[in-house]
PDB file of C-alpha atoms in Angstrom:
ATOM      1  CA  MET O  18      24.956 -39.306   9.048  1.00 87.00           C
ATOM      2  CA  LEU O  19      26.717 -42.550   8.112  1.00 89.00           C
ATOM      3  CA  GLU O  20      25.827 -41.949   4.474  1.00 88.00           C
ATOM      4  CA  LEU O  21      27.527 -38.539   4.450  1.00 89.00           C
ATOM      5  CA  LEU O  22      30.607 -39.955   6.130  1.00 91.00           C
ATOM      6  CA  SER O  23      30.666 -42.704   3.491  1.00 88.00           C
ATOM      7  CA  VAL O  24      31.033 -40.049   0.784  1.00 89.00           C
ATOM      8  CA  VAL O  25      33.677 -37.777   2.322  1.00 91.00           C
ATOM      9  CA  ARG O  26      36.851 -38.715   4.161  1.00 88.00           C
ATOM     10  CA  LEU O  27      36.064 -36.801   7.343  1.00 93.00           C
ATOM     11  CA  ALA O  28      33.722 -34.132   8.682  1.00 95.00           C
ATOM     12  CA  ARG O  29      33.159 -31.696  11.526  1.00 95.00           C
ATOM     13  CA  PRO O  30      29.891 -31.564  13.468  1.00 95.00           C
ATOM     14  CA  GLU O  31      29.074 -28.291  11.704  1.00 95.00           C
ATOM     15  CA  ASP O  32      29.307 -30.026   8.319  1.00 95.00           C
ATOM     16  CA  LEU O  33      26.884 -32.699   9.460  1.00 95.00           C
ATOM     17  CA  ARG O  34      24.522 -30.119  10.960  1.00 95.00           C
ATOM     18  CA  ARG O  35      24.416 -28.246   7.654  1.00 93.00           C
ATOM     19  CA  VAL O  36      22.798 -31.270   6.005  1.00 91.00           C
ATOM     20  CA  LEU O  37      21.013 -33.074   8.839  1.00 90.00           C
ATOM     21  CA  THR O  38      19.461 -30.142  10.742  1.00 89.00           C
ATOM     22  CA  PRO O  39      19.656 -27.158   8.372  1.00 86.00           C
ATOM     23  CA  GLY O  40      17.064 -25.205  10.335  1.00 83.00           C
ATOM     24  CA  SER O  41      19.197 -25.187  13.472  1.00 84.00           C
ATOM     25  CA  GLU O  42      22.368 -23.270  14.248  1.00 84.00           C
ATOM     26  CA  LYS O  43      23.354 -25.661  17.023  1.00 91.00           C
ATOM     27  CA  THR O  44      25.178 -28.982  16.747  1.00 92.00           C
ATOM     28  CA  ARG O  45      23.794 -30.495  19.961  1.00 91.00           C
ATOM     29  CA  TYR O  46      21.811 -33.218  18.180  1.00 92.00           C
ATOM     30  CA  VAL O  47      24.721 -34.041  15.859  1.00 94.00           C
ATOM     31  CA  ASN O  48      27.219 -34.262  18.712  1.00 94.00           C
ATOM     32  CA  ARG O  49      24.950 -36.585  20.682  1.00 95.00           C
ATOM     33  CA  ALA O  50      24.463 -38.842  17.667  1.00 95.00           C
ATOM     34  CA  LEU O  51      28.207 -38.927  16.986  1.00 96.00           C
ATOM     35  CA  ARG O  52      28.945 -39.949  20.570  1.00 96.00           C
ATOM     36  CA  ASP O  53      26.402 -42.766  20.295  1.00 96.00           C
ATOM     37  CA  LEU O  54      28.004 -43.975  17.045  1.00 96.00           C
ATOM     38  CA  LEU O  55      31.440 -43.735  18.647  1.00 96.00           C
ATOM     39  CA  THR O  56      30.293 -45.934  21.525  1.00 96.00           C
ATOM     40  CA  VAL O  57      29.280 -48.734  19.146  1.00 96.00           C
ATOM     41  CA  GLY O  58      32.401 -48.364  17.031  1.00 95.00           C
ATOM     42  CA  LEU O  59      30.841 -47.106  13.787  1.00 94.00           C
ATOM     43  CA  VAL O  60      32.753 -43.819  13.753  1.00 94.00           C
ATOM     44  CA  GLY O  61      36.125 -42.622  14.979  1.00 94.00           C
ATOM     45  CA  ARG O  62      37.457 -39.190  15.772  1.00 94.00           C
ATOM     46  CA  GLU O  63      40.724 -37.291  15.835  1.00 92.00           C
ATOM     47  CA  ARG O  64      41.535 -33.936  17.400  1.00 92.00           C
ATOM     48  CA  VAL O  65      42.928 -31.503  14.808  1.00 88.00           C
ATOM     49  CA  GLY O  66      44.439 -28.499  16.568  1.00 82.00           C
ATOM     50  CA  ARG O  67      41.973 -25.721  17.299  1.00 80.00           C
ATOM     51  CA  ARG O  68      39.424 -27.254  14.971  1.00 79.00           C
ATOM     52  CA  GLY O  69      38.489 -29.734  17.659  1.00 88.00           C
ATOM     53  CA  PHE O  70      37.422 -33.242  16.713  1.00 92.00           C
ATOM     54  CA  VAL O  71      36.930 -34.373  13.141  1.00 94.00           C
ATOM     55  CA  TRP O  72      34.940 -37.540  12.540  1.00 95.00           C
ATOM     56  CA  PHE O  73      35.190 -40.419  10.087  1.00 93.00           C
ATOM     57  CA  LEU O  74      33.785 -43.888   9.466  1.00 91.00           C
ATOM     58  CA  THR O  75      35.534 -46.916  10.888  1.00 90.00           C
ATOM     59  CA  GLY O  76      35.689 -50.225   9.043  1.00 86.00           C
ATOM     60  CA  SER O  77      32.566 -51.273  10.946  1.00 89.00           C
ATOM     61  CA  GLY O  78      30.855 -48.066   9.849  1.00 88.00           C
ATOM     62  CA  LEU O  79      31.663 -48.718   6.201  1.00 84.00           C
ATOM     63  CA  ALA O  80      30.331 -52.258   6.537  1.00 85.00           C
ATOM     64  CA  ALA O  81      27.129 -50.918   8.128  1.00 87.00           C
ATOM     65  CA  VAL O  82      26.558 -48.536   5.205  1.00 85.00           C
ATOM     66  CA  ALA O  83      27.081 -51.363   2.700  1.00 82.00           C
ATOM     67  CA  ALA O  84      24.741 -53.676   4.615  1.00 85.00           C
ATOM     68  CA  SER O  85      22.018 -51.024   4.798  1.00 79.00           C
ATOM     69  CA  GLY O  86      21.616 -51.018   1.021  1.00 68.00           C
ATOM     70  CA  ASP O  87      22.495 -47.327   0.793  1.00 59.00           C
ATOM     71  CA  LYS O  88      25.020 -46.056  -1.706  1.00 55.00           C
ATOM     72  CA  PRO O  89      28.259 -48.023  -1.343  1.00 48.00           C
ATOM     73  CA  ASP O  90      31.451 -46.344  -0.236  1.00 50.00           C
ATOM     74  CA  ARG O  91      32.714 -44.352  -3.235  1.00 55.00           C
ATOM     75  CA  ARG O  92      35.704 -42.729  -1.596  1.00 53.00           C
ATOM     76  CA  PRO O  93      39.221 -43.570  -2.756  1.00 54.00           C
ATOM     77  CA  ARG O  94      40.627 -46.322  -0.575  1.00 51.00           C
ATOM     78  CA  GLU O  95      44.273 -45.221  -0.582  1.00 50.00           C
ATOM     79  CA  SER O  96      43.984 -43.576   2.818  1.00 55.00           C
ATOM     80  CA  THR O  97      41.420 -43.740   5.591  1.00 66.00           C
ATOM     81  CA  GLY O  98      39.769 -40.833   7.344  1.00 79.00           C
ATOM     82  CA  ALA O  99      41.965 -41.465  10.376  1.00 76.00           C
ATOM     83  CA  LYS O 100      45.141 -41.182   8.292  1.00 82.00           C
ATOM     84  CA  VAL O 101      43.920 -38.042   6.538  1.00 85.00           C
ATOM     85  CA  ALA O 102      43.116 -36.415   9.893  1.00 81.00           C
ATOM     86  CA  ARG O 103      46.759 -36.869  10.896  1.00 81.00           C
ATOM     87  CA  SER O 104      48.207 -35.769   7.556  1.00 83.00           C
ATOM     88  CA  GLY O 105      49.065 -32.527   5.816  1.00 81.00           C
ATOM     89  CA  VAL O 106      45.996 -32.725   3.576  1.00 87.00           C
ATOM     90  CA  VAL O 107      43.466 -32.449   6.406  1.00 91.00           C
ATOM     91  CA  ASP O 108      42.610 -28.822   5.508  1.00 91.00           C
ATOM     92  CA  HIS O 109      41.944 -29.790   1.891  1.00 92.00           C
ATOM     93  CA  ALA O 110      39.792 -32.732   2.994  1.00 93.00           C
ATOM     94  CA  LEU O 111      37.735 -30.552   5.332  1.00 94.00           C
ATOM     95  CA  ALA O 112      37.272 -27.908   2.630  1.00 95.00           C
ATOM     96  CA  VAL O 113      35.996 -30.635   0.291  1.00 95.00           C
ATOM     97  CA  THR O 114      33.512 -31.761   2.948  1.00 95.00           C
ATOM     98  CA  GLU O 115      32.315 -28.206   3.524  1.00 96.00           C
ATOM     99  CA  LEU O 116      31.806 -27.736  -0.209  1.00 97.00           C
ATOM    100  CA  VAL O 117      29.780 -30.954  -0.531  1.00 96.00           C
ATOM    101  CA  THR O 118      27.532 -30.130   2.425  1.00 95.00           C
ATOM    102  CA  LEU O 119      27.154 -26.498   1.439  1.00 95.00           C
ATOM    103  CA  MET O 120      26.036 -27.436  -2.069  1.00 95.00           C
ATOM    104  CA  ALA O 121      23.681 -30.110  -0.724  1.00 93.00           C
ATOM    105  CA  SER O 122      22.156 -27.635   1.742  1.00 92.00           C
ATOM    106  CA  HIS O 123      21.280 -25.437  -1.268  1.00 93.00           C
ATOM    107  CA  ARG O 124      19.749 -28.429  -3.048  1.00 91.00           C
ATOM    108  CA  VAL O 125      22.500 -28.637  -5.603  1.00 92.00           C
ATOM    109  CA  GLY O 126      22.497 -32.400  -5.776  1.00 87.00           C
ATOM    110  CA  GLY O 127      22.274 -34.611  -2.743  1.00 88.00           C
ATOM    111  CA  VAL O 128      25.082 -36.033  -0.654  1.00 88.00           C
ATOM    112  CA  ARG O 129      24.902 -39.358  -2.476  1.00 88.00           C
ATOM    113  CA  ASP O 130      25.394 -37.618  -5.845  1.00 93.00           C
ATOM    114  CA  TRP O 131      29.020 -36.702  -5.110  1.00 94.00           C
ATOM    115  CA  GLN O 132      32.098 -38.749  -5.903  1.00 93.00           C
ATOM    116  CA  LEU O 133      35.594 -37.961  -4.618  1.00 93.00           C
ATOM    117  CA  GLU O 134      38.821 -38.162  -6.592  1.00 92.00           C
ATOM    118  CA  ARG O 135      37.393 -39.601  -9.811  1.00 94.00           C
ATOM    119  CA  ALA O 136      40.134 -40.855 -12.137  1.00 95.00           C
ATOM    120  CA  HIS O 137      39.436 -40.145 -15.807  1.00 96.00           C
ATOM    121  CA  ARG O 138      41.739 -42.402 -17.812  1.00 96.00           C
ATOM    122  CA  PHE O 139      42.593 -42.043 -21.483  1.00 95.00           C
ATOM    123  CA  GLY O 140      45.484 -43.067 -23.727  1.00 92.00           C
ATOM    124  CA  GLY O 141      47.677 -44.267 -20.876  1.00 94.00           C
ATOM    125  CA  ARG O 142      47.132 -41.031 -18.961  1.00 96.00           C
ATOM    126  CA  ALA O 143      44.686 -39.920 -16.290  1.00 96.00           C
ATOM    127  CA  VAL O 144      43.311 -36.716 -14.828  1.00 96.00           C
ATOM    128  CA  ILE O 145      41.976 -37.031 -11.289  1.00 95.00           C
ATOM    129  CA  THR O 146      39.100 -34.723 -10.402  1.00 97.00           C
ATOM    130  CA  ASP O 147      38.673 -33.691  -6.760  1.00 95.00           C
ATOM    131  CA  LEU O 148      34.880 -33.938  -6.917  1.00 95.00           C
ATOM    132  CA  VAL O 149      32.275 -34.999  -9.439  1.00 97.00           C
ATOM    133  CA  LEU O 150      28.642 -34.049  -8.950  1.00 96.00           C
ATOM    134  CA  HIS O 151      26.405 -36.487 -10.837  1.00 95.00           C
ATOM    135  CA  VAL O 152      23.192 -34.864 -12.103  1.00 93.00           C
ATOM    136  CA  PRO O 153      21.558 -37.447 -14.401  1.00 91.00           C
ATOM    137  CA  HIS O 154      18.546 -35.247 -15.194  1.00 91.00           C
ATOM    138  CA  LEU O 155      20.708 -32.424 -16.561  1.00 92.00           C
ATOM    139  CA  ASP O 156      22.748 -31.929 -19.730  1.00 93.00           C
ATOM    140  CA  PRO O 157      25.614 -32.568 -19.189  1.00 94.00           C
ATOM    141  CA  SER O 158      25.040 -35.198 -16.517  1.00 96.00           C
ATOM    142  CA  ALA O 159      27.925 -34.073 -14.278  1.00 96.00           C
ATOM    143  CA  LEU O 160      29.863 -31.092 -12.958  1.00 97.00           C
ATOM    144  CA  LEU O 161      33.604 -31.502 -12.411  1.00 97.00           C
ATOM    145  CA  VAL O 162      34.917 -29.591  -9.397  1.00 97.00           C
ATOM    146  CA  GLU O 163      38.475 -28.812  -8.290  1.00 97.00           C
ATOM    147  CA  LEU O 164      39.113 -27.508  -4.759  1.00 96.00           C
ATOM    148  CA  ASP O 165      42.088 -25.130  -4.820  1.00 94.00           C
ATOM    149  CA  ARG O 166      43.589 -23.951  -1.546  1.00 91.00           C
ATOM    150  CA  ASP O 167      45.613 -21.274  -3.370  1.00 88.00           C
ATOM    151  CA  THR O 168      48.656 -23.539  -3.382  1.00 87.00           C
ATOM    152  CA  MET O 169      48.947 -25.012  -6.895  1.00 86.00           C
ATOM    153  CA  ARG O 170      51.689 -23.398  -8.971  1.00 89.00           C
ATOM    154  CA  SER O 171      50.888 -22.104 -12.436  1.00 90.00           C
ATOM    155  CA  THR O 172      52.965 -24.844 -14.112  1.00 91.00           C
ATOM    156  CA  ALA O 173      51.109 -27.609 -12.271  1.00 92.00           C
ATOM    157  CA  MET O 174      47.812 -25.875 -12.973  1.00 93.00           C
ATOM    158  CA  GLY O 175      48.697 -25.681 -16.657  1.00 93.00           C
ATOM    159  CA  ARG O 176      49.544 -29.386 -16.822  1.00 94.00           C
ATOM    160  CA  LYS O 177      46.241 -30.322 -15.213  1.00 95.00           C
ATOM    161  CA  LEU O 178      44.218 -28.132 -17.565  1.00 95.00           C
ATOM    162  CA  GLU O 179      46.076 -29.660 -20.496  1.00 95.00           C
ATOM    163  CA  LEU O 180      45.039 -33.089 -19.238  1.00 96.00           C
ATOM    164  CA  TYR O 181      41.414 -31.997 -19.024  1.00 96.00           C
ATOM    165  CA  ALA O 182      41.545 -30.592 -22.567  1.00 93.00           C
ATOM    166  CA  ALA O 183      43.149 -33.809 -23.836  1.00 93.00           C
ATOM    167  CA  TYR O 184      40.546 -35.932 -22.061  1.00 95.00           C
ATOM    168  CA  GLU O 185      37.742 -33.876 -23.579  1.00 93.00           C
ATOM    169  CA  ALA O 186      39.240 -34.423 -27.059  1.00 90.00           C
ATOM    170  CA  ALA O 187      39.950 -38.163 -26.585  1.00 92.00           C
ATOM    171  CA  GLU O 188      37.864 -40.483 -28.724  1.00 90.00           C
ATOM    172  CA  LYS O 189      37.046 -44.168 -28.910  1.00 88.00           C
ATOM    173  CA  TRP O 190      36.065 -46.253 -31.901  1.00 81.00           C
ATOM    174  CA  GLU O 191      32.746 -48.059 -31.846  1.00 73.00           C
ATOM    175  CA  GLY O 192      31.769 -50.870 -34.172  1.00 63.00           C
ATOM    176  CA  GLN O 193      32.496 -54.504 -34.863  1.00 64.00           C
ATOM    177  CA  ARG O 194      35.361 -55.638 -37.026  1.00 62.00           C
ATOM    178  CA  GLY O 195      34.490 -55.518 -40.718  1.00 58.00           C
ATOM    179  CA  THR O 196      31.722 -52.937 -40.267  1.00 60.00           C
ATOM    180  CA  ASN O 197      31.595 -49.193 -40.693  1.00 64.00           C
ATOM    181  CA  GLY O 198      32.126 -47.999 -37.157  1.00 64.00           C
ATOM    182  CA  ARG O 199      32.438 -44.504 -35.805  1.00 78.00           C
ATOM    183  CA  THR O 200      34.424 -42.525 -33.283  1.00 85.00           C
ATOM    184  CA  THR O 201      32.717 -40.991 -30.273  1.00 89.00           C
ATOM    185  CA  PRO O 202      34.012 -38.890 -27.365  1.00 92.00           C
ATOM    186  CA  LEU O 203      35.571 -41.133 -24.738  1.00 94.00           C
ATOM    187  CA  TRP O 204      34.021 -39.137 -21.880  1.00 95.00           C
ATOM    188  CA  ARG O 205      30.538 -40.181 -23.004  1.00 94.00           C
ATOM    189  CA  GLY O 206      31.297 -43.583 -21.544  1.00 93.00           C
ATOM    190  CA  LEU O 207      30.911 -41.924 -18.121  1.00 95.00           C
ATOM    191  CA  TYR O 208      28.730 -38.874 -18.697  1.00 95.00           C
ATOM    192  CA  ARG O 209      25.821 -38.043 -20.943  1.00 94.00           C
ATOM    193  CA  GLY O 210      25.304 -34.727 -22.642  1.00 92.00           C
ATOM    194  CA  THR O 211      25.788 -32.666 -25.741  1.00 90.00           C
ATOM    195  CA  ARG O 212      28.908 -31.040 -24.267  1.00 91.00           C
ATOM    196  CA  PHE O 213      31.782 -32.039 -22.023  1.00 94.00           C
ATOM    197  CA  PRO O 214      31.008 -31.329 -18.336  1.00 96.00           C
ATOM    198  CA  PRO O 215      32.192 -27.901 -17.147  1.00 96.00           C
ATOM    199  CA  LEU O 216      35.174 -27.637 -14.827  1.00 97.00           C
ATOM    200  CA  LEU O 217      34.427 -25.504 -11.764  1.00 97.00           C
ATOM    201  CA  VAL O 218      37.292 -24.338  -9.541  1.00 97.00           C
ATOM    202  CA  VAL O 219      36.509 -23.378  -5.933  1.00 97.00           C
ATOM    203  CA  VAL O 220      39.275 -21.500  -4.107  1.00 96.00           C
ATOM    204  CA  ASP O 221      39.520 -21.792  -0.334  1.00 96.00           C
ATOM    205  CA  GLY O 222      41.406 -19.578   2.119  1.00 92.00           C
ATOM    206  CA  VAL O 223      41.349 -16.324   0.109  1.00 94.00           C
ATOM    207  CA  ASP O 224      39.579 -12.982   0.434  1.00 94.00           C
ATOM    208  CA  ARG O 225      38.100 -11.076  -2.515  1.00 95.00           C
ATOM    209  CA  ALA O 226      41.506  -9.711  -3.557  1.00 96.00           C
ATOM    210  CA  GLY O 227      43.033 -13.170  -3.319  1.00 95.00           C
ATOM    211  CA  LEU O 228      40.228 -14.619  -5.426  1.00 96.00           C
ATOM    212  CA  ALA O 229      40.794 -11.929  -8.064  1.00 96.00           C
ATOM    213  CA  ARG O 230      44.494 -12.820  -8.243  1.00 95.00           C
ATOM    214  CA  ARG O 231      43.734 -16.536  -8.464  1.00 95.00           C
ATOM    215  CA  THR O 232      41.080 -15.955 -11.124  1.00 96.00           C
ATOM    216  CA  ASP O 233      43.524 -13.914 -13.208  1.00 96.00           C
ATOM    217  CA  LEU O 234      46.172 -16.634 -12.897  1.00 95.00           C
ATOM    218  CA  LEU O 235      43.736 -19.366 -13.885  1.00 95.00           C
ATOM    219  CA  HIS O 236      42.579 -17.300 -16.854  1.00 95.00           C
ATOM    220  CA  ARG O 237      46.134 -16.717 -18.093  1.00 94.00           C
ATOM    221  CA  VAL O 238      46.968 -20.401 -17.775  1.00 94.00           C
ATOM    222  CA  ALA O 239      43.735 -21.435 -19.522  1.00 94.00           C
ATOM    223  CA  GLN O 240      44.401 -18.979 -22.346  1.00 92.00           C
ATOM    224  CA  GLU O 241      47.547 -20.955 -23.171  1.00 91.00           C
ATOM    225  CA  LEU O 242      45.489 -24.018 -24.027  1.00 89.00           C
ATOM    226  CA  PRO O 243      45.089 -24.597 -27.783  1.00 83.00           C
ATOM    227  CA  ARG O 244      42.205 -22.506 -29.079  1.00 78.00           C
ATOM    228  CA  PRO O 245      39.597 -24.742 -30.731  1.00 73.00           C
ATOM    229  CA  ARG O 246      38.209 -23.961 -34.148  1.00 69.00           C
ATOM    230  CA  TYR O 247      34.821 -23.157 -32.654  1.00 65.00           C
ATOM    231  CA  GLU O 248      34.319 -21.383 -29.325  1.00 66.00           C
ATOM    232  CA  ASP O 249      31.553 -23.810 -28.326  1.00 66.00           C
ATOM    233  CA  LEU O 250      34.163 -26.587 -28.250  1.00 68.00           C
ATOM    234  CA  SER O 251      36.271 -24.760 -25.663  1.00 78.00           C
ATOM    235  CA  LEU O 252      36.789 -26.347 -22.268  1.00 89.00           C
ATOM    236  CA  ARG O 253      34.276 -24.529 -20.073  1.00 93.00           C
ATOM    237  CA  LEU O 254      35.998 -23.182 -16.967  1.00 96.00           C
ATOM    238  CA  ALA O 255      34.732 -21.035 -14.111  1.00 97.00           C
ATOM    239  CA  VAL O 256      36.060 -20.055 -10.699  1.00 97.00           C
ATOM    240  CA  THR O 257      34.663 -18.823  -7.390  1.00 98.00           C
ATOM    241  CA  SER O 258      35.650 -18.964  -3.724  1.00 97.00           C
ATOM    242  CA  LEU O 259      34.338 -21.009  -0.841  1.00 97.00           C
ATOM    243  CA  GLU O 260      33.784 -17.700   0.962  1.00 96.00           C
ATOM    244  CA  LEU O 261      31.417 -16.441  -1.775  1.00 97.00           C
ATOM    245  CA  LEU O 262      29.556 -19.749  -1.757  1.00 97.00           C
ATOM    246  CA  ARG O 263      29.076 -19.421   2.009  1.00 96.00           C
ATOM    247  CA  GLU O 264      27.805 -15.854   1.663  1.00 96.00           C
ATOM    248  CA  GLN O 265      25.622 -16.067  -1.452  1.00 96.00           C
ATOM    249  CA  GLY O 266      25.110 -19.738  -2.220  1.00 95.00           C
ATOM    250  CA  PRO O 267      26.128 -21.718  -5.312  1.00 95.00           C
ATOM    251  CA  ARG O 268      23.115 -20.705  -7.403  1.00 95.00           C
ATOM    252  CA  ALA O 269      24.005 -17.004  -7.239  1.00 97.00           C
ATOM    253  CA  ALA O 270      26.051 -15.208  -9.901  1.00 97.00           C
ATOM    254  CA  VAL O 271      29.400 -15.942  -8.247  1.00 97.00           C
ATOM    255  CA  TRP O 272      31.083 -18.024 -10.972  1.00 98.00           C
ATOM    256  CA  THR O 273      33.537 -16.145 -13.214  1.00 98.00           C
ATOM    257  CA  ARG O 274      34.290 -17.764 -16.548  1.00 97.00           C
ATOM    258  CA  VAL O 275      37.948 -17.981 -17.568  1.00 96.00           C
ATOM    259  CA  GLY O 276      39.787 -19.298 -20.612  1.00 92.00           C
ATOM    260  CA  HIS O 277      38.541 -19.150 -24.199  1.00 89.00           C
ATOM    261  CA  TYR O 278      34.806 -19.462 -23.541  1.00 89.00           C
ATOM    262  CA  HIS O 279      33.128 -16.133 -22.622  1.00 91.00           C
ATOM    263  CA  PRO O 280      35.985 -15.041 -20.300  1.00 93.00           C
ATOM    264  CA  GLY O 281      35.044 -12.589 -17.574  1.00 95.00           C
ATOM    265  CA  GLU O 282      31.329 -13.419 -17.667  1.00 96.00           C
ATOM    266  CA  VAL O 283      29.887 -13.885 -14.162  1.00 97.00           C
ATOM    267  CA  VAL O 284      27.061 -16.411 -14.045  1.00 97.00           C
ATOM    268  CA  GLY O 285      24.999 -18.588 -11.759  1.00 96.00           C
ATOM    269  CA  LEU O 286      25.264 -22.345 -11.588  1.00 94.00           C
ATOM    270  CA  SER O 287      22.317 -22.814 -13.958  1.00 93.00           C
ATOM    271  CA  ALA O 288      24.475 -21.509 -16.818  1.00 94.00           C
ATOM    272  CA  PHE O 289      26.443 -24.768 -16.929  1.00 92.00           C
ATOM    273  CA  ALA O 290      23.672 -27.314 -17.409  1.00 86.00           C
ATOM    274  CA  SER O 291      20.088 -27.500 -18.604  1.00 85.00           C
ATOM    275  CA  LYS O 292      17.205 -29.902 -18.050  1.00 79.00           C
ATOM    276  CA  ARG O 293      16.891 -32.764 -20.487  1.00 67.00           C
TER     277      ARG O 293
END
């Protein structure tokens, strides 16, 4: 429980149940454990409207995770779970948590394999990815995930996709002075693989018609990116909704490709990576 809360900013009991007691539909065990952790000061809680309480690690909870030898806190430190619970981004944060736990419940990575708000820096610029799923045994060794609550305007979406395309194309020079060095993709300093990790967009808060509209918009924006000489060098983009992931699971054919690479093709998650 503490490990999950060390990955995400905040969570609801249902999110914790999805991972901790997947065979049960009730959150009784989770609620009891949360109350015990609250008593000893390892977690805090905040009431968020009709959602009820959302839970997060306190400073003592973060210290306990670090002392246990489990994965260290990998969340961005700009704002705590308590601050997020009181802010306008609480719905986005909760959707991120649901996505992480939903994927983990379908054995798409484990909780500790996720990283929030990863900054990819290149040439004085940076593109910040909502979620990165690290999958070392696959090629490529990561999936990049953006959580879209149907709020980003097309211009902002276009700028972000341009940053991703520029990051994919960025190179670094390797070799000592006076030797014949070589240039390699900059992203390979973080991820392994023969191709740049795919970018998966998950839309929250839309029905099927809303997803279709968002998919069309994302496709039109992605089509404006420079077309590479070879299709296999295109930025791989696909979109689905959180609703479809709830209903069918992430491994099902719910991901619609957009952009220059096989647009319109609907595939399962296995289409984006292969075993090494």
